[in-house]
Short mmCIF file of N, CA and C in Angstrom, two decimals:
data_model
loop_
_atom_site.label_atom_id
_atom_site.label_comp_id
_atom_site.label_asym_id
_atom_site.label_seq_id
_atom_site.Cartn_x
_atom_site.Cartn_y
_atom_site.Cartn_z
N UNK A 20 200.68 128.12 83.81
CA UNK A 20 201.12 128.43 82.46
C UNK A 20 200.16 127.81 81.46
N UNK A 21 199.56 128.40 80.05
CA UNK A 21 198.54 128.25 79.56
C UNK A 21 199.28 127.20 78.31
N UNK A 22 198.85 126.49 78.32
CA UNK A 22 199.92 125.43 76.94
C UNK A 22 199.31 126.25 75.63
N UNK A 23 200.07 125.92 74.92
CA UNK A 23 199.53 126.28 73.32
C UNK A 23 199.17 125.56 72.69
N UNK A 24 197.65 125.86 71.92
CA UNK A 24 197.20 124.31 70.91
C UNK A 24 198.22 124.92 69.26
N UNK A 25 198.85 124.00 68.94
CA UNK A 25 199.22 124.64 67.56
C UNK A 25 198.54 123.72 66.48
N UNK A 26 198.59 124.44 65.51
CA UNK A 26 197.76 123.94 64.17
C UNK A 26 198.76 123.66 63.18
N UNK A 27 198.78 122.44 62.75
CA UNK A 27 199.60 122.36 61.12
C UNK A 27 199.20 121.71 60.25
N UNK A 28 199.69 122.24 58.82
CA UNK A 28 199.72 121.56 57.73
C UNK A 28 199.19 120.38 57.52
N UNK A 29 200.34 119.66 57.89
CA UNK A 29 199.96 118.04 57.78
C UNK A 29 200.64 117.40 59.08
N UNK A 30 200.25 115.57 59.15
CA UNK A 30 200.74 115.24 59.93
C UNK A 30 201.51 114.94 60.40
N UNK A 31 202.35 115.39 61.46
CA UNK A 31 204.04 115.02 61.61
C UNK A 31 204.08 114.64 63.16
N UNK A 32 205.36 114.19 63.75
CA UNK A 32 205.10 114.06 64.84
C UNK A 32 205.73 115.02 65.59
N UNK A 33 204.92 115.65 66.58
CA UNK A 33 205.19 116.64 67.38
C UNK A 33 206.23 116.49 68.29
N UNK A 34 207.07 117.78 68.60
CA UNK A 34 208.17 117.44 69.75
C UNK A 34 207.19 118.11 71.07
N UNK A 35 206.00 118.30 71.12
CA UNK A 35 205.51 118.49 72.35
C UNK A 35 204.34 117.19 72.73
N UNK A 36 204.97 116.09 72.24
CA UNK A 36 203.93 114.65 72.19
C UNK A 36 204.53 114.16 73.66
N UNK A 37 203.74 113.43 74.15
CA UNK A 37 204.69 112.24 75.25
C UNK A 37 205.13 110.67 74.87
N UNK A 38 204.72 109.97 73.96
CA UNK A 38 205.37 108.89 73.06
C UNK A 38 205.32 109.15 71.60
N UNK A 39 206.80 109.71 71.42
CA UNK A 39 207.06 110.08 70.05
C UNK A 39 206.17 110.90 69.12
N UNK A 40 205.43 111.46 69.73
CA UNK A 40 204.21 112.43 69.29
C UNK A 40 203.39 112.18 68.46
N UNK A 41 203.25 111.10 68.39
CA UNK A 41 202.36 110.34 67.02
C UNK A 41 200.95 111.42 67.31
N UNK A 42 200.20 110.74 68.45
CA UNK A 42 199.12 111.23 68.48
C UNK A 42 198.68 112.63 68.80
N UNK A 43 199.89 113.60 69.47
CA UNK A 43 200.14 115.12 69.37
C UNK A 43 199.72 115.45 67.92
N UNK A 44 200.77 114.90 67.27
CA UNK A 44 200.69 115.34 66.01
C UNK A 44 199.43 115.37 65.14
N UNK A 45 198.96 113.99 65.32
CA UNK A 45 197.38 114.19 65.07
C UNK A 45 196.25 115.11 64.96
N UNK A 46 196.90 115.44 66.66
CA UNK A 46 195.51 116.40 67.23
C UNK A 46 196.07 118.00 66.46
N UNK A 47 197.11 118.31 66.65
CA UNK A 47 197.56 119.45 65.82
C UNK A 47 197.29 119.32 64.60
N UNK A 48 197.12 118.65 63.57
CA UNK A 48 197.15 118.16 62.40
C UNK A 48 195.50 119.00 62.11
N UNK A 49 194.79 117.82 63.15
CA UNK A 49 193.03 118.01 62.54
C UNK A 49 192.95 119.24 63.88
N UNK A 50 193.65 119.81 64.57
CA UNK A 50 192.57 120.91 65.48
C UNK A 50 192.13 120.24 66.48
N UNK A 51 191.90 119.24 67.49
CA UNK A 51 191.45 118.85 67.87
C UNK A 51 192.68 118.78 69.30
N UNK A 52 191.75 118.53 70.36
CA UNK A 52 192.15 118.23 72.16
C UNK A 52 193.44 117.48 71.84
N UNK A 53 194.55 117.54 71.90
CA UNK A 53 196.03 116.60 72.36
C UNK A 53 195.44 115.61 73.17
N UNK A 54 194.92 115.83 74.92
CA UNK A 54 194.35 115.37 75.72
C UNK A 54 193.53 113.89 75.21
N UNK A 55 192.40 114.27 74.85
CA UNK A 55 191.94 113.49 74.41
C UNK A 55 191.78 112.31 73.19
N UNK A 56 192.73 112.82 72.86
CA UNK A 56 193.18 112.55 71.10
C UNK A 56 194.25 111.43 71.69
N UNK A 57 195.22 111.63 72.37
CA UNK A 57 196.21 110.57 73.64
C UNK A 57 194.82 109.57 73.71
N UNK A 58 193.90 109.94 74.57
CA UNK A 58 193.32 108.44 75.60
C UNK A 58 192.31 107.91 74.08
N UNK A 59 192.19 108.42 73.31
CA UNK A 59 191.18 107.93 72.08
C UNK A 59 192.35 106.55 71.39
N UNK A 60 193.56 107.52 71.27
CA UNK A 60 194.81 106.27 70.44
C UNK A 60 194.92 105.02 71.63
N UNK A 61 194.96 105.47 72.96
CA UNK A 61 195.09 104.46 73.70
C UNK A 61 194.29 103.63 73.56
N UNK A 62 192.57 103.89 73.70
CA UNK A 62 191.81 102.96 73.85
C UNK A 62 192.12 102.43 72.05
N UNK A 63 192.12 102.16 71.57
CA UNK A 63 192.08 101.69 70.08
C UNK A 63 193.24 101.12 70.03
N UNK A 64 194.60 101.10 70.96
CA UNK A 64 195.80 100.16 70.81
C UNK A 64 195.00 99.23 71.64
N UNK A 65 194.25 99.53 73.08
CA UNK A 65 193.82 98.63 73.80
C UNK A 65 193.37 97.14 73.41
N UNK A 66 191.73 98.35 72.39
CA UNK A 66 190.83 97.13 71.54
C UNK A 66 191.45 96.52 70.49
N UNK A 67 192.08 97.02 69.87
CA UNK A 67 192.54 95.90 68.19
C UNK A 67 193.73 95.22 69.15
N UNK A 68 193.88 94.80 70.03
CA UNK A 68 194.39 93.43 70.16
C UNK A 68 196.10 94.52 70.56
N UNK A 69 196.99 94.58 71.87
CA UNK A 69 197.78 95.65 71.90
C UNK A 69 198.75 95.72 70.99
N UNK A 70 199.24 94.17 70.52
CA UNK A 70 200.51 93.80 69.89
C UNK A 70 200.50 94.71 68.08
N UNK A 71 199.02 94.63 67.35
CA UNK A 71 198.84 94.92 66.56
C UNK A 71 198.52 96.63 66.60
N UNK A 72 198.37 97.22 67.49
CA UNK A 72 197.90 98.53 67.73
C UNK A 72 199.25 99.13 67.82
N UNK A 73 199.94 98.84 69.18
CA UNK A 73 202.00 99.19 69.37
C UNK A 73 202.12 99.23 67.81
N UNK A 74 202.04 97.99 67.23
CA UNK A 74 203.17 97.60 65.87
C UNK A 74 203.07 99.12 65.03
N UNK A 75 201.54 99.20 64.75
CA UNK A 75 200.75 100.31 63.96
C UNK A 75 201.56 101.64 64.46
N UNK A 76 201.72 101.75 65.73
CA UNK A 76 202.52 103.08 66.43
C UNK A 76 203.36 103.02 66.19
N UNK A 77 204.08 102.48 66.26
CA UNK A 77 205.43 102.75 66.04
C UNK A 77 205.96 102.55 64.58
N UNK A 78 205.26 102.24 63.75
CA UNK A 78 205.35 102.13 62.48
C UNK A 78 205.44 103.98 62.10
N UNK A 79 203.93 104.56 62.45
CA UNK A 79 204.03 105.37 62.03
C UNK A 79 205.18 106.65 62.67
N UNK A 80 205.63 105.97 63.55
CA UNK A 80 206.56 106.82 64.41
C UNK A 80 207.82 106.97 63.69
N UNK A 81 208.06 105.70 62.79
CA UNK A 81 209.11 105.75 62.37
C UNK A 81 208.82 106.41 60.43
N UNK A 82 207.63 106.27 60.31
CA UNK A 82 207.18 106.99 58.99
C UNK A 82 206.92 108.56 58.87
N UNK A 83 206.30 109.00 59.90
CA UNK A 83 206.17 110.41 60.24
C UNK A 83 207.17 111.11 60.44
N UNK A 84 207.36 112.11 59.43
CA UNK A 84 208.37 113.28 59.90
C UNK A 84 208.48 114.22 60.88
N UNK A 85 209.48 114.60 61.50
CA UNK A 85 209.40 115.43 62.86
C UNK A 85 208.94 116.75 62.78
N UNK A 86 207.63 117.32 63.29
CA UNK A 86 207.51 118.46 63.07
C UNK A 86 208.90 120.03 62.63
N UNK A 87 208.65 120.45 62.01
CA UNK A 87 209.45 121.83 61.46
C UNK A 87 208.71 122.80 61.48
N UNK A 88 209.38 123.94 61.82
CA UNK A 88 208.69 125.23 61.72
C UNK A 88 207.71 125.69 60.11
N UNK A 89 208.38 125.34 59.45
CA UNK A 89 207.35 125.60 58.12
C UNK A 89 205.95 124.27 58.16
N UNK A 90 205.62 123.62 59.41
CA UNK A 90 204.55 123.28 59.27
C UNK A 90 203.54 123.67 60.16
N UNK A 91 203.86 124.43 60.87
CA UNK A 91 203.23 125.16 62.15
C UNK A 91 202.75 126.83 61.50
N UNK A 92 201.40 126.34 61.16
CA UNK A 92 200.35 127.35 60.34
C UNK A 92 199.73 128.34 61.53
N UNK A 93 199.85 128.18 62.98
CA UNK A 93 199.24 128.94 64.18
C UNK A 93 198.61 128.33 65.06
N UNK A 94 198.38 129.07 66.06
CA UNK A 94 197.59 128.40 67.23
C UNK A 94 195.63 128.58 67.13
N UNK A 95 195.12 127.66 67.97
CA UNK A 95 193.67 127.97 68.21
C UNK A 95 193.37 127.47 69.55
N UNK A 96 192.25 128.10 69.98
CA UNK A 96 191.71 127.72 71.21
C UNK A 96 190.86 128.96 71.95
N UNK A 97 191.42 130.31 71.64
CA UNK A 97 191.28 131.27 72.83
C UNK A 97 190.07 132.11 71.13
N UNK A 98 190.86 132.90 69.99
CA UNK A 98 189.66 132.93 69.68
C UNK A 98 189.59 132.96 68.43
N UNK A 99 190.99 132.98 67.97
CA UNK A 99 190.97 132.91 66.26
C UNK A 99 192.29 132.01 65.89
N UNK A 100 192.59 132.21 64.83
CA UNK A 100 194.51 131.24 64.25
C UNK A 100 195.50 132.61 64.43
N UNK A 101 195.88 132.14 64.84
CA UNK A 101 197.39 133.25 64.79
C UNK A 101 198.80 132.85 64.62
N UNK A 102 199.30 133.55 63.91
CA UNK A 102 200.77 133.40 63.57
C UNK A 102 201.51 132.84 65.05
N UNK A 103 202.44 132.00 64.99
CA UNK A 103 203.29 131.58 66.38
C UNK A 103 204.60 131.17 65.37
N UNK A 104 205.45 131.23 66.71
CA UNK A 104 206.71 131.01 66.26
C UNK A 104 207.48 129.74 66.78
N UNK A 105 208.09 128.76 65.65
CA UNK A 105 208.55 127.61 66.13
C UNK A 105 209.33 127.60 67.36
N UNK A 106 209.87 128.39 68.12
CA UNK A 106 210.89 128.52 68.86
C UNK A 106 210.17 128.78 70.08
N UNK A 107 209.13 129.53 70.02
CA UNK A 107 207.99 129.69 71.17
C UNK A 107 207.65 128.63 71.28
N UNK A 108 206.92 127.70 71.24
CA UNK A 108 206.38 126.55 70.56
C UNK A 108 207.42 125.25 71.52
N UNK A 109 208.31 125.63 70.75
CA UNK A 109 209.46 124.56 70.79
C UNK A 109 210.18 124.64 72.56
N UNK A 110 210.18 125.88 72.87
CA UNK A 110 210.46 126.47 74.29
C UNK A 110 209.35 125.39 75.72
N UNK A 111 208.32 124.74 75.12
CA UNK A 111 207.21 124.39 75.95
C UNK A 111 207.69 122.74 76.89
N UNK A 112 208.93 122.73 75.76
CA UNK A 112 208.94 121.17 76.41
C UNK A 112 210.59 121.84 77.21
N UNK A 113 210.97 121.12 77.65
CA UNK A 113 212.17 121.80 78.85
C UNK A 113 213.35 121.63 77.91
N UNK A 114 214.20 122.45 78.53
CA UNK A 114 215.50 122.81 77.62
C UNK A 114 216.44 121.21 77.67
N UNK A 115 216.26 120.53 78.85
CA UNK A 115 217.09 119.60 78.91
C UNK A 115 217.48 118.26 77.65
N UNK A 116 217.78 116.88 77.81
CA UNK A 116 218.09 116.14 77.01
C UNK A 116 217.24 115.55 76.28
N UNK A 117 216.75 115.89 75.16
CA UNK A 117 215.27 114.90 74.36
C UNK A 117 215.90 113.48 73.69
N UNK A 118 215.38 112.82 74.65
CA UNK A 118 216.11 111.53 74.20
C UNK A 118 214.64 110.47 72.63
N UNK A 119 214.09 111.36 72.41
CA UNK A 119 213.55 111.18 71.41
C UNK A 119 213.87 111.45 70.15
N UNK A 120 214.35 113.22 70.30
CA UNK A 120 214.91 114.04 69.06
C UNK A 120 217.08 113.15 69.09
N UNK A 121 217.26 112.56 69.93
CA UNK A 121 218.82 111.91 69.88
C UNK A 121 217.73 110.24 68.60
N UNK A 122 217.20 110.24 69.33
CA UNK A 122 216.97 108.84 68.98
C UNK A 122 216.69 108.84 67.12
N UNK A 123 215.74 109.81 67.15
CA UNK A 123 215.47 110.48 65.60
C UNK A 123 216.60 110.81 64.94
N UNK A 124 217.60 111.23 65.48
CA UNK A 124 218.74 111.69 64.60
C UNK A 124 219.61 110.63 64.57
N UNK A 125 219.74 109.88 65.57
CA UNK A 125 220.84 108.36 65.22
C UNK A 125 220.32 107.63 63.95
N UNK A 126 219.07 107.17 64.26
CA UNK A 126 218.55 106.74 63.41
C UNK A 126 218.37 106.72 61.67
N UNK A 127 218.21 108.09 61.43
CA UNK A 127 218.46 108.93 60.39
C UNK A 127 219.63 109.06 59.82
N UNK A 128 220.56 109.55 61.13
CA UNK A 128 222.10 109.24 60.11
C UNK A 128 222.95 107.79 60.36
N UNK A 129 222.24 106.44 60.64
CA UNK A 129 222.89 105.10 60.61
C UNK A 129 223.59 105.09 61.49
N UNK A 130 223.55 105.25 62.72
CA UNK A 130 224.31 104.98 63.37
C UNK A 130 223.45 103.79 64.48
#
């Protein structure tokens, strides 16, 4: 199955990230490899010392808004931008329990 690169707006954090999508979001943000855009944030929590790199992550994890369909401008990779649909998109990660998107919403409404 061929993943989809999607393109947006600005930076938010993706629900197709693997820690809170910080750096998904990134790579969607500027166009750029997910893949590699992951081991680039890693090495740079590595070097600035880990405690100060984590802090920085999760800061912005908790500053970044969760991707929405009105920020998903299309996909690239194969040969131009094209229209996609949040729900396509959104279909990529498995139907089961996102204990990220629970965690985002407790959070949000105080609990």
């Amino acid at each position: 199955m061929k993943r989809t690169n999607v393109r947006t707006k600005r930076w938010t954090r993706s629900p197709r990230g693997e820690i809170f999508g910080v750096a998904t979001g990134l790579a969607e943000w500027r166009g750029l490899n997910p893949e590699m855009t992951r081991v680039i944030v890693f090495l740079l929590v590595i070097f600035s010392g880990i405690v100060p790199g984590i802090i920085i992550y999760f800061l912005l994890a908790l500053i970044l808004p969760m991707q929405s369909e009105h920020d998903i401008i299309g996909t690239y990779g194969d040969s131009d931008t094209v229209d996609v649909h949040f729900e396509e998109v959104k279909e990529e990660k498995s139907a089961s329990y996102d204990k990220e998107r629970d965690w985002d919403e407790r959070f949000r409404e105080g609990k």
